Every structure is written in C-alpha cells, then in structure tokens.
PDB file of N, CA and C in Angstrom:
ATOM      1  N   MET A   1      18.803   2.645  32.031  1.00 60.00           N
ATOM      2  CA  MET A   1      18.704   1.748  30.880  1.00 60.00           C
ATOM      3  C   MET A   1      18.033   0.458  31.366  1.00 60.00           C
ATOM      4  N   ASN A   2      17.008   0.015  30.628  1.00 77.00           N
ATOM      5  CA  ASN A   2      16.354  -1.220  31.043  1.00 77.00           C
ATOM      6  C   ASN A   2      17.137  -2.431  30.549  1.00 77.00           C
ATOM      7  N   GLU A   3      16.755  -3.595  31.046  1.00 79.00           N
ATOM      8  CA  GLU A   3      17.497  -4.832  30.745  1.00 79.00           C
ATOM      9  C   GLU A   3      17.524  -5.145  29.251  1.00 79.00           C
ATOM     10  N   LEU A   4      16.402  -4.917  28.552  1.00 72.00           N
ATOM     11  CA  LEU A   4      16.376  -5.217  27.117  1.00 72.00           C
ATOM     12  C   LEU A   4      17.324  -4.321  26.334  1.00 72.00           C
ATOM     13  N   SER A   5      17.337  -3.035  26.644  1.00 77.00           N
ATOM     14  CA  SER A   5      18.249  -2.157  25.920  1.00 77.00           C
ATOM     15  C   SER A   5      19.697  -2.432  26.301  1.00 77.00           C
ATOM     16  N   SER A   6      19.947  -2.890  27.533  1.00 88.00           N
ATOM     17  CA  SER A   6      21.327  -3.213  27.903  1.00 88.00           C
ATOM     18  C   SER A   6      21.802  -4.473  27.186  1.00 88.00           C
ATOM     19  N   VAL A   7      20.898  -5.398  26.902  1.00 92.00           N
ATOM     20  CA  VAL A   7      21.265  -6.580  26.105  1.00 92.00           C
ATOM     21  C   VAL A   7      21.686  -6.141  24.711  1.00 92.00           C
ATOM     22  N   LEU A   8      20.909  -5.250  24.102  1.00 91.00           N
ATOM     23  CA  LEU A   8      21.265  -4.753  22.773  1.00 91.00           C
ATOM     24  C   LEU A   8      22.596  -4.006  22.803  1.00 91.00           C
ATOM     25  N   GLN A   9      22.812  -3.228  23.836  1.00 90.00           N
ATOM     26  CA  GLN A   9      24.060  -2.469  23.954  1.00 90.00           C
ATOM     27  C   GLN A   9      25.262  -3.402  24.095  1.00 90.00           C
ATOM     28  N   ARG A  10      25.137  -4.414  24.951  1.00 94.00           N
ATOM     29  CA  ARG A  10      26.246  -5.368  25.133  1.00 94.00           C
ATOM     30  C   ARG A  10      26.515  -6.135  23.839  1.00 94.00           C
ATOM     31  N   LEU A  11      25.455  -6.553  23.173  1.00 95.00           N
ATOM     32  CA  LEU A  11      25.620  -7.288  21.917  1.00 95.00           C
ATOM     33  C   LEU A  11      26.269  -6.390  20.869  1.00 95.00           C
ATOM     34  N   SER A  12      25.839  -5.151  20.799  1.00 94.00           N
ATOM     35  CA  SER A  12      26.422  -4.201  19.857  1.00 94.00           C
ATOM     36  C   SER A  12      27.921  -4.020  20.113  1.00 94.00           C
ATOM     37  N   GLN A  13      28.304  -3.919  21.373  1.00 94.00           N
ATOM     38  CA  GLN A  13      29.724  -3.779  21.726  1.00 94.00           C
ATOM     39  C   GLN A  13      30.505  -5.027  21.329  1.00 94.00           C
ATOM     40  N   THR A  14      29.924  -6.192  21.540  1.00 96.00           N
ATOM     41  CA  THR A  14      30.587  -7.443  21.156  1.00 96.00           C
ATOM     42  C   THR A  14      30.769  -7.509  19.647  1.00 96.00           C
ATOM     43  N   LEU A  15      29.730  -7.148  18.907  1.00 97.00           N
ATOM     44  CA  LEU A  15      29.822  -7.179  17.444  1.00 97.00           C
ATOM     45  C   LEU A  15      30.883  -6.209  16.943  1.00 97.00           C
ATOM     46  N   GLU A  16      30.978  -5.061  17.577  1.00 95.00           N
ATOM     47  CA  GLU A  16      31.999  -4.079  17.202  1.00 95.00           C
ATOM     48  C   GLU A  16      33.399  -4.638  17.488  1.00 95.00           C
ATOM     49  N   ALA A  17      33.558  -5.300  18.627  1.00 96.00           N
ATOM     50  CA  ALA A  17      34.855  -5.876  18.992  1.00 96.00           C
ATOM     51  C   ALA A  17      35.267  -6.987  18.032  1.00 96.00           C
ATOM     52  N   ARG A  18      34.312  -7.687  17.476  1.00 96.00           N
ATOM     53  CA  ARG A  18      34.613  -8.789  16.561  1.00 96.00           C
ATOM     54  C   ARG A  18      35.186  -8.311  15.234  1.00 96.00           C
ATOM     55  N   LYS A  19      35.053  -7.025  14.945  1.00 95.00           N
ATOM     56  CA  LYS A  19      35.614  -6.495  13.694  1.00 95.00           C
ATOM     57  C   LYS A  19      37.120  -6.708  13.629  1.00 95.00           C
ATOM     58  N   GLY A  20      37.768  -6.723  14.778  1.00 92.00           N
ATOM     59  CA  GLY A  20      39.212  -6.917  14.800  1.00 92.00           C
ATOM     60  C   GLY A  20      39.644  -8.327  15.145  1.00 92.00           C
ATOM     61  N   ALA A  21      38.684  -9.239  15.248  1.00 96.00           N
ATOM     62  CA  ALA A  21      39.000 -10.612  15.653  1.00 96.00           C
ATOM     63  C   ALA A  21      39.461 -11.452  14.466  1.00 96.00           C
ATOM     64  N   ASP A  22      40.055 -12.567  14.790  1.00 96.00           N
ATOM     65  CA  ASP A  22      40.502 -13.534  13.790  1.00 96.00           C
ATOM     66  C   ASP A  22      39.282 -14.229  13.194  1.00 96.00           C
ATOM     67  N   PRO A  23      39.093 -14.147  11.870  1.00 96.00           N
ATOM     68  CA  PRO A  23      37.943 -14.797  11.238  1.00 96.00           C
ATOM     69  C   PRO A  23      37.890 -16.310  11.463  1.00 96.00           C
ATOM     70  N   GLY A  24      39.049 -16.899  11.756  1.00 96.00           N
ATOM     71  CA  GLY A  24      39.080 -18.331  12.014  1.00 96.00           C
ATOM     72  C   GLY A  24      38.602 -18.702  13.407  1.00 96.00           C
ATOM     73  N   SER A  25      38.513 -17.718  14.292  1.00 95.00           N
ATOM     74  CA  SER A  25      38.117 -18.024  15.665  1.00 95.00           C
ATOM     75  C   SER A  25      36.803 -17.358  16.069  1.00 95.00           C
ATOM     76  N   SER A  26      36.198 -16.585  15.158  1.00 97.00           N
ATOM     77  CA  SER A  26      34.963 -15.880  15.478  1.00 97.00           C
ATOM     78  C   SER A  26      34.010 -15.969  14.295  1.00 97.00           C
ATOM     79  N   TYR A  27      32.809 -16.471  14.550  1.00 97.00           N
ATOM     80  CA  TYR A  27      31.785 -16.562  13.508  1.00 97.00           C
ATOM     81  C   TYR A  27      31.515 -15.177  12.914  1.00 97.00           C
ATOM     82  N   VAL A  28      31.336 -14.170  13.774  1.00 98.00           N
ATOM     83  CA  VAL A  28      31.022 -12.820  13.315  1.00 98.00           C
ATOM     84  C   VAL A  28      32.191 -12.233  12.530  1.00 98.00           C
ATOM     85  N   ALA A  29      33.409 -12.412  13.010  1.00 98.00           N
ATOM     86  CA  ALA A  29      34.580 -11.922  12.281  1.00 98.00           C
ATOM     87  C   ALA A  29      34.651 -12.574  10.904  1.00 98.00           C
ATOM     88  N   GLY A  30      34.279 -13.838  10.837  1.00 97.00           N
ATOM     89  CA  GLY A  30      34.240 -14.533   9.553  1.00 97.00           C
ATOM     90  C   GLY A  30      33.216 -13.927   8.607  1.00 97.00           C
ATOM     91  N   LEU A  31      32.052 -13.575   9.149  1.00 97.00           N
ATOM     92  CA  LEU A  31      31.040 -12.905   8.318  1.00 97.00           C
ATOM     93  C   LEU A  31      31.563 -11.566   7.816  1.00 97.00           C
ATOM     94  N   TYR A  32      32.150 -10.779   8.726  1.00 98.00           N
ATOM     95  CA  TYR A  32      32.708  -9.490   8.319  1.00 98.00           C
ATOM     96  C   TYR A  32      33.752  -9.681   7.212  1.00 98.00           C
ATOM     97  N   ALA A  33      34.599 -10.671   7.370  1.00 97.00           N
ATOM     98  CA  ALA A  33      35.667 -10.906   6.399  1.00 97.00           C
ATOM     99  C   ALA A  33      35.115 -11.294   5.031  1.00 97.00           C
ATOM    100  N   ARG A  34      33.994 -12.011   5.032  1.00 97.00           N
ATOM    101  CA  ARG A  34      33.392 -12.426   3.754  1.00 97.00           C
ATOM    102  C   ARG A  34      32.606 -11.286   3.104  1.00 97.00           C
ATOM    103  N   GLY A  35      32.308 -10.238   3.859  1.00 97.00           N
ATOM    104  CA  GLY A  35      31.734  -9.039   3.276  1.00 97.00           C
ATOM    105  C   GLY A  35      30.216  -8.955   3.313  1.00 97.00           C
ATOM    106  N   THR A  36      29.750  -7.866   2.750  1.00 98.00           N
ATOM    107  CA  THR A  36      28.333  -7.520   2.782  1.00 98.00           C
ATOM    108  C   THR A  36      27.454  -8.606   2.178  1.00 98.00           C
ATOM    109  N   ASP A  37      27.848  -9.150   1.043  1.00 98.00           N
ATOM    110  CA  ASP A  37      27.006 -10.161   0.395  1.00 98.00           C
ATOM    111  C   ASP A  37      26.795 -11.379   1.283  1.00 98.00           C
ATOM    112  N   ALA A  38      27.822 -11.801   1.997  1.00 98.00           N
ATOM    113  CA  ALA A  38      27.689 -12.956   2.895  1.00 98.00           C
ATOM    114  C   ALA A  38      26.738 -12.638   4.045  1.00 98.00           C
ATOM    115  N   ILE A  39      26.839 -11.428   4.578  1.00 98.00           N
ATOM    116  CA  ILE A  39      25.952 -11.025   5.668  1.00 98.00           C
ATOM    117  C   ILE A  39      24.517 -10.963   5.173  1.00 98.00           C
ATOM    118  N   LEU A  40      24.308 -10.369   3.998  1.00 98.00           N
ATOM    119  CA  LEU A  40      22.950 -10.263   3.446  1.00 98.00           C
ATOM    120  C   LEU A  40      22.363 -11.622   3.106  1.00 98.00           C
ATOM    121  N   LYS A  41      23.190 -12.521   2.622  1.00 98.00           N
ATOM    122  CA  LYS A  41      22.715 -13.882   2.338  1.00 98.00           C
ATOM    123  C   LYS A  41      22.230 -14.542   3.626  1.00 98.00           C
ATOM    124  N   LYS A  42      22.977 -14.357   4.694  1.00 98.00           N
ATOM    125  CA  LYS A  42      22.600 -14.945   5.983  1.00 98.00           C
ATOM    126  C   LYS A  42      21.291 -14.347   6.483  1.00 98.00           C
ATOM    127  N   ILE A  43      21.102 -13.041   6.296  1.00 98.00           N
ATOM    128  CA  ILE A  43      19.842 -12.418   6.694  1.00 98.00           C
ATOM    129  C   ILE A  43      18.687 -13.014   5.897  1.00 98.00           C
ATOM    130  N   GLY A  44      18.882 -13.208   4.615  1.00 98.00           N
ATOM    131  CA  GLY A  44      17.842 -13.830   3.786  1.00 98.00           C
ATOM    132  C   GLY A  44      17.488 -15.227   4.268  1.00 98.00           C
ATOM    133  N   GLU A  45      18.501 -16.007   4.606  1.00 98.00           N
ATOM    134  CA  GLU A  45      18.269 -17.365   5.121  1.00 98.00           C
ATOM    135  C   GLU A  45      17.487 -17.315   6.432  1.00 98.00           C
ATOM    136  N   GLU A  46      17.903 -16.426   7.314  1.00 98.00           N
ATOM    137  CA  GLU A  46      17.241 -16.338   8.626  1.00 98.00           C
ATOM    138  C   GLU A  46      15.817 -15.799   8.495  1.00 98.00           C
ATOM    139  N   ALA A  47      15.594 -14.878   7.560  1.00 98.00           N
ATOM    140  CA  ALA A  47      14.238 -14.365   7.331  1.00 98.00           C
ATOM    141  C   ALA A  47      13.326 -15.487   6.847  1.00 98.00           C
ATOM    142  N   THR A  48      13.825 -16.315   5.945  1.00 98.00           N
ATOM    143  CA  THR A  48      13.034 -17.446   5.452  1.00 98.00           C
ATOM    144  C   THR A  48      12.730 -18.420   6.580  1.00 98.00           C
ATOM    145  N   GLU A  49      13.717 -18.716   7.403  1.00 98.00           N
ATOM    146  CA  GLU A  49      13.501 -19.627   8.532  1.00 98.00           C
ATOM    147  C   GLU A  49      12.499 -19.049   9.531  1.00 98.00           C
ATOM    148  N   THR A  50      12.516 -17.728   9.695  1.00 98.00           N
ATOM    149  CA  THR A  50      11.558 -17.077  10.591  1.00 98.00           C
ATOM    150  C   THR A  50      10.144 -17.199  10.041  1.00 98.00           C
ATOM    151  N   VAL A  51       9.982 -16.980   8.758  1.00 98.00           N
ATOM    152  CA  VAL A  51       8.664 -17.123   8.121  1.00 98.00           C
ATOM    153  C   VAL A  51       8.160 -18.553   8.263  1.00 98.00           C
ATOM    154  N   LEU A  52       9.015 -19.514   8.016  1.00 98.00           N
ATOM    155  CA  LEU A  52       8.609 -20.922   8.134  1.00 98.00           C
ATOM    156  C   LEU A  52       8.237 -21.277   9.569  1.00 98.00           C
ATOM    157  N   ALA A  53       8.973 -20.748  10.528  1.00 98.00           N
ATOM    158  CA  ALA A  53       8.650 -21.000  11.934  1.00 98.00           C
ATOM    159  C   ALA A  53       7.295 -20.383  12.292  1.00 98.00           C
ATOM    160  N   ALA A  54       7.026 -19.199  11.785  1.00 98.00           N
ATOM    161  CA  ALA A  54       5.737 -18.552  12.051  1.00 98.00           C
ATOM    162  C   ALA A  54       4.596 -19.365  11.450  1.00 98.00           C
ATOM    163  N   LYS A  55       4.798 -19.860  10.248  1.00 98.00           N
ATOM    164  CA  LYS A  55       3.768 -20.685   9.609  1.00 98.00           C
ATOM    165  C   LYS A  55       3.580 -22.004  10.331  1.00 98.00           C
ATOM    166  N   GLY A  56       4.669 -22.524  10.908  1.00 97.00           N
ATOM    167  CA  GLY A  56       4.611 -23.812  11.586  1.00 97.00           C
ATOM    168  C   GLY A  56       3.892 -23.766  12.927  1.00 97.00           C
ATOM    169  N   GLY A  57       3.800 -22.577  13.508  1.00 95.00           N
ATOM    170  CA  GLY A  57       3.044 -22.424  14.742  1.00 95.00           C
ATOM    171  C   GLY A  57       3.773 -22.774  16.028  1.00 95.00           C
ATOM    172  N   ASP A  58       5.046 -23.150  15.941  1.00 96.00           N
ATOM    173  CA  ASP A  58       5.814 -23.472  17.146  1.00 96.00           C
ATOM    174  C   ASP A  58       6.388 -22.166  17.695  1.00 96.00           C
ATOM    175  N   LYS A  59       5.860 -21.700  18.817  1.00 98.00           N
ATOM    176  CA  LYS A  59       6.249 -20.398  19.359  1.00 98.00           C
ATOM    177  C   LYS A  59       7.720 -20.340  19.758  1.00 98.00           C
ATOM    178  N   LEU A  60       8.232 -21.407  20.348  1.00 98.00           N
ATOM    179  CA  LEU A  60       9.641 -21.418  20.735  1.00 98.00           C
ATOM    180  C   LEU A  60      10.529 -21.334  19.502  1.00 98.00           C
ATOM    181  N   GLN A  61      10.192 -22.080  18.471  1.00 98.00           N
ATOM    182  CA  GLN A  61      10.967 -22.031  17.227  1.00 98.00           C
ATOM    183  C   GLN A  61      10.900 -20.644  16.600  1.00 98.00           C
ATOM    184  N   LEU A  62       9.733 -20.020  16.668  1.00 98.00           N
ATOM    185  CA  LEU A  62       9.585 -18.667  16.133  1.00 98.00           C
ATOM    186  C   LEU A  62      10.471 -17.679  16.893  1.00 98.00           C
ATOM    187  N   VAL A  63      10.501 -17.784  18.194  1.00 98.00           N
ATOM    188  CA  VAL A  63      11.364 -16.897  18.991  1.00 98.00           C
ATOM    189  C   VAL A  63      12.829 -17.130  18.636  1.00 98.00           C
ATOM    190  N   ARG A  64      13.228 -18.373  18.531  1.00 98.00           N
ATOM    191  CA  ARG A  64      14.633 -18.679  18.219  1.00 98.00           C
ATOM    192  C   ARG A  64      15.032 -18.175  16.844  1.00 98.00           C
ATOM    193  N   GLU A  65      14.173 -18.382  15.860  1.00 98.00           N
ATOM    194  CA  GLU A  65      14.495 -17.925  14.503  1.00 98.00           C
ATOM    195  C   GLU A  65      14.490 -16.401  14.421  1.00 98.00           C
ATOM    196  N   THR A  66      13.575 -15.759  15.146  1.00 98.00           N
ATOM    197  CA  THR A  66      13.566 -14.297  15.177  1.00 98.00           C
ATOM    198  C   THR A  66      14.832 -13.772  15.829  1.00 98.00           C
ATOM    199  N   ALA A  67      15.294 -14.434  16.882  1.00 97.00           N
ATOM    200  CA  ALA A  67      16.555 -14.040  17.521  1.00 97.00           C
ATOM    201  C   ALA A  67      17.712 -14.147  16.526  1.00 97.00           C
ATOM    202  N   ASP A  68      17.738 -15.221  15.751  1.00 98.00           N
ATOM    203  CA  ASP A  68      18.779 -15.374  14.726  1.00 98.00           C
ATOM    204  C   ASP A  68      18.703 -14.243  13.698  1.00 98.00           C
ATOM    205  N   LEU A  69      17.482 -13.919  13.266  1.00 98.00           N
ATOM    206  CA  LEU A  69      17.296 -12.855  12.284  1.00 98.00           C
ATOM    207  C   LEU A  69      17.757 -11.514  12.847  1.00 98.00           C
ATOM    208  N   TRP A  70      17.313 -11.194  14.056  1.00 97.00           N
ATOM    209  CA  TRP A  70      17.728  -9.931  14.674  1.00 97.00           C
ATOM    210  C   TRP A  70      19.241  -9.877  14.826  1.00 97.00           C
ATOM    211  N   PHE A  71      19.843 -10.980  15.269  1.00 98.00           N
ATOM    212  CA  PHE A  71      21.287 -11.029  15.452  1.00 98.00           C
ATOM    213  C   PHE A  71      22.005 -10.672  14.152  1.00 98.00           C
ATOM    214  N   HIS A  72      21.585 -11.311  13.068  1.00 98.00           N
ATOM    215  CA  HIS A  72      22.263 -11.066  11.802  1.00 98.00           C
ATOM    216  C   HIS A  72      21.973  -9.662  11.266  1.00 98.00           C
ATOM    217  N   CYS A  73      20.824  -9.104  11.565  1.00 98.00           N
ATOM    218  CA  CYS A  73      20.553  -7.704  11.222  1.00 98.00           C
ATOM    219  C   CYS A  73      21.481  -6.779  12.012  1.00 98.00           C
ATOM    220  N   LEU A  74      21.739  -7.108  13.261  1.00 97.00           N
ATOM    221  CA  LEU A  74      22.676  -6.320  14.064  1.00 97.00           C
ATOM    222  C   LEU A  74      24.094  -6.419  13.502  1.00 97.00           C
ATOM    223  N   VAL A  75      24.468  -7.595  13.007  1.00 98.00           N
ATOM    224  CA  VAL A  75      25.774  -7.753  12.354  1.00 98.00           C
ATOM    225  C   VAL A  75      25.842  -6.837  11.132  1.00 98.00           C
ATOM    226  N   MET A  76      24.764  -6.819  10.335  1.00 98.00           N
ATOM    227  CA  MET A  76      24.726  -5.970   9.146  1.00 98.00           C
ATOM    228  C   MET A  76      24.858  -4.495   9.530  1.00 98.00           C
ATOM    229  N   LEU A  77      24.120  -4.085  10.556  1.00 97.00           N
ATOM    230  CA  LEU A  77      24.211  -2.699  11.009  1.00 97.00           C
ATOM    231  C   LEU A  77      25.635  -2.349  11.442  1.00 97.00           C
ATOM    232  N   ALA A  78      26.241  -3.222  12.238  1.00 97.00           N
ATOM    233  CA  ALA A  78      27.608  -2.973  12.709  1.00 97.00           C
ATOM    234  C   ALA A  78      28.578  -2.896  11.534  1.00 97.00           C
ATOM    235  N   HIS A  79      28.387  -3.770  10.577  1.00 97.00           N
ATOM    236  CA  HIS A  79      29.245  -3.770   9.385  1.00 97.00           C
ATOM    237  C   HIS A  79      29.143  -2.437   8.640  1.00 97.00           C
ATOM    238  N   ALA A  80      27.969  -1.825   8.695  1.00 97.00           N
ATOM    239  CA  ALA A  80      27.730  -0.548   8.021  1.00 97.00           C
ATOM    240  C   ALA A  80      28.067   0.652   8.908  1.00 97.00           C
ATOM    241  N   GLY A  81      28.581   0.381  10.117  1.00 96.00           N
ATOM    242  CA  GLY A  81      28.929   1.468  11.023  1.00 96.00           C
ATOM    243  C   GLY A  81      27.734   2.031  11.782  1.00 96.00           C
ATOM    244  N   LEU A  82      26.686   1.238  11.888  1.00 96.00           N
ATOM    245  CA  LEU A  82      25.472   1.632  12.599  1.00 96.00           C
ATOM    246  C   LEU A  82      25.255   0.700  13.776  1.00 96.00           C
ATOM    247  N   GLY A  83      24.294   1.021  14.610  1.00 94.00           N
ATOM    248  CA  GLY A  83      23.984   0.170  15.752  1.00 94.00           C
ATOM    249  C   GLY A  83      22.499   0.143  16.016  1.00 94.00           C
ATOM    250  N   PRO A  84      22.100  -0.635  16.994  1.00 93.00           N
ATOM    251  CA  PRO A  84      20.668  -0.756  17.296  1.00 93.00           C
ATOM    252  C   PRO A  84      20.058   0.581  17.695  1.00 93.00           C
ATOM    253  N   GLU A  85      20.860   1.469  18.279  1.00 91.00           N
ATOM    254  CA  GLU A  85      20.328   2.766  18.676  1.00 91.00           C
ATOM    255  C   GLU A  85      19.846   3.570  17.469  1.00 91.00           C
ATOM    256  N   ASP A  86      20.483   3.379  16.313  1.00 94.00           N
ATOM    257  CA  ASP A  86      20.052   4.080  15.104  1.00 94.00           C
ATOM    258  C   ASP A  86      18.657   3.633  14.681  1.00 94.00           C
ATOM    259  N   VAL A  87      18.394   2.353  14.803  1.00 93.00           N
ATOM    260  CA  VAL A  87      17.067   1.817  14.464  1.00 93.00           C
ATOM    261  C   VAL A  87      16.046   2.261  15.509  1.00 93.00           C
ATOM    262  N   LEU A  88      16.433   2.240  16.778  1.00 90.00           N
ATOM    263  CA  LEU A  88      15.509   2.660  17.836  1.00 90.00           C
ATOM    264  C   LEU A  88      15.127   4.134  17.694  1.00 90.00           C
ATOM    265  N   VAL A  89      16.081   4.980  17.308  1.00 92.00           N
ATOM    266  CA  VAL A  89      15.781   6.393  17.083  1.00 92.00           C
ATOM    267  C   VAL A  89      14.765   6.532  15.937  1.00 92.00           C
ATOM    268  N   GLU A  90      14.952   5.751  14.889  1.00 93.00           N
ATOM    269  CA  GLU A  90      14.015   5.809  13.762  1.00 93.00           C
ATOM    270  C   GLU A  90      12.626   5.322  14.172  1.00 93.00           C
ATOM    271  N   LEU A  91      12.576   4.250  14.952  1.00 92.00           N
ATOM    272  CA  LEU A  91      11.275   3.764  15.427  1.00 92.00           C
ATOM    273  C   LEU A  91      10.607   4.797  16.325  1.00 92.00           C
ATOM    274  N   GLN A  92      11.396   5.449  17.157  1.00 93.00           N
ATOM    275  CA  GLN A  92      10.852   6.490  18.026  1.00 93.00           C
ATOM    276  C   GLN A  92      10.314   7.652  17.186  1.00 93.00           C
ATOM    277  N   ARG A  93      11.024   7.995  16.116  1.00 92.00           N
ATOM    278  CA  ARG A  93      10.574   9.064  15.230  1.00 92.00           C
ATOM    279  C   ARG A  93       9.212   8.723  14.618  1.00 92.00           C
ATOM    280  N   ARG A  94       9.010   7.466  14.298  1.00 92.00           N
ATOM    281  CA  ARG A  94       7.767   7.028  13.659  1.00 92.00           C
ATOM    282  C   ARG A  94       6.616   6.829  14.636  1.00 92.00           C
ATOM    283  N   GLU A  95       6.925   6.737  15.915  1.00 89.00           N
ATOM    284  CA  GLU A  95       5.907   6.441  16.918  1.00 89.00           C
ATOM    285  C   GLU A  95       4.750   7.432  16.824  1.00 89.00           C
ATOM    286  N   GLY A  96       3.542   6.898  16.791  1.00 89.00           N
ATOM    287  CA  GLY A  96       2.344   7.725  16.738  1.00 89.00           C
ATOM    288  C   GLY A  96       1.970   8.180  15.338  1.00 89.00           C
ATOM    289  N   THR A  97       2.749   7.763  14.344  1.00 80.00           N
ATOM    290  CA  THR A  97       2.469   8.120  12.958  1.00 80.00           C
ATOM    291  C   THR A  97       1.921   6.903  12.230  1.00 80.00           C
ATOM    292  N   SER A  98       0.891   7.115  11.474  1.00 85.00           N
ATOM    293  CA  SER A  98       0.334   6.035  10.661  1.00 85.00           C
ATOM    294  C   SER A  98       1.409   5.487   9.735  1.00 85.00           C
ATOM    295  N   GLY A  99       1.458   4.185   9.591  1.00 82.00           N
ATOM    296  CA  GLY A  99       2.417   3.574   8.677  1.00 82.00           C
ATOM    297  C   GLY A  99       2.221   4.051   7.246  1.00 82.00           C
ATOM    298  N   ILE A 100       0.978   4.283   6.857  1.00 87.00           N
ATOM    299  CA  ILE A 100       0.678   4.784   5.519  1.00 87.00           C
ATOM    300  C   ILE A 100       1.247   6.191   5.358  1.00 87.00           C
ATOM    301  N   ASP A 101       1.019   7.041   6.367  1.00 79.00           N
ATOM    302  CA  ASP A 101       1.525   8.415   6.304  1.00 79.00           C
ATOM    303  C   ASP A 101       3.050   8.453   6.351  1.00 79.00           C
ATOM    304  N   GLU A 102       3.639   7.621   7.194  1.00 81.00           N
ATOM    305  CA  GLU A 102       5.096   7.608   7.310  1.00 81.00           C
ATOM    306  C   GLU A 102       5.724   7.220   5.984  1.00 81.00           C
ATOM    307  N   LYS A 103       5.205   6.191   5.357  1.00 83.00           N
ATOM    308  CA  LYS A 103       5.770   5.737   4.076  1.00 83.00           C
ATOM    309  C   LYS A 103       5.586   6.799   2.995  1.00 83.00           C
ATOM    310  N   ALA A 104       4.439   7.463   2.986  1.00 82.00           N
ATOM    311  CA  ALA A 104       4.177   8.493   1.999  1.00 82.00           C
ATOM    312  C   ALA A 104       5.100   9.705   2.182  1.00 82.00           C
ATOM    313  N   SER A 105       5.605   9.903   3.404  1.00 84.00           N
ATOM    314  CA  SER A 105       6.451  11.073   3.669  1.00 84.00           C
ATOM    315  C   SER A 105       7.897  10.866   3.239  1.00 84.00           C
ATOM    316  N   ARG A 106       8.260   9.639   2.927  1.00 80.00           N
ATOM    317  CA  ARG A 106       9.648   9.366   2.511  1.00 80.00           C
ATOM    318  C   ARG A 106       9.896   9.933   1.129  1.00 80.00           C
ATOM    319  N   THR A 107      11.096  10.468   0.942  1.00 77.00           N
ATOM    320  CA  THR A 107      11.465  10.950  -0.368  1.00 77.00           C
ATOM    321  C   THR A 107      12.107   9.811  -1.135  1.00 77.00           C
ATOM    322  N   SER A 108      11.845   9.750  -2.401  1.00 64.00           N
ATOM    323  CA  SER A 108      12.446   8.714  -3.254  1.00 64.00           C
ATOM    324  C   SER A 108      13.917   9.025  -3.475  1.00 64.00           C
ATOM    325  N   PRO A 109      14.759   7.966  -3.474  1.00 60.00           N
ATOM    326  CA  PRO A 109      16.193   8.206  -3.681  1.00 60.00           C
ATOM    327  C   PRO A 109      16.502   8.658  -5.095  1.00 60.00           C
TER     328      PRO A 109
END
C-alpha cells in the first residue's frame, strides 16, 4: 500500500470510529448526529469554497479547500456505509474509458 492510499485508509478508519463518539467532543460525530442534510450542506459549502479558491489562483488555498471538500465527501461516504475504496474501485473501472462513453453506458434510475 502506498503512502497516499494509507492516508485514505487511516482517515476512513478514524471516520468510522467517530460514529460512536460523543457529538459534543467530535466535529465528525456532530455531523453524523445532525444527519445527511447537514453533511450535504457542508459539502456544498466546501465545493463553493473550492471553486472560489480555483478562480482566485492561490494554489495553497486551492489545495486546502480541496482537502476540506474531500474530507467532507469521505464523511458522507462513511455515513452511507461506504469508503474511499468504493470510489477507487469505480475510478479503476472507468480507467481507459472515454468519459462520454462511460456516461452513455449508465442506466437511468
């Protein structure tokens, strides 16, 4: 396992452990306690901040805001009983496939 994937694995384990933590002592436990809508709202906020950082041209700010966005996406995945490995498997499945072709191959719900 390389260092980047081990960071994701450790973070995923921490997020899973926070499910049983006191919401008053853990930011993530507090998000879990407030439910899906609170987590999704936070993702929306972080996505907007990431877009603004990209437009602003400050590379360090862009990295920091992207880290915040990824973090909150990982919280959402954990809340749904998923982890970063589920996303990585999907990205691996798409590897080498045109984005146009991949999207066209999806079935409508």
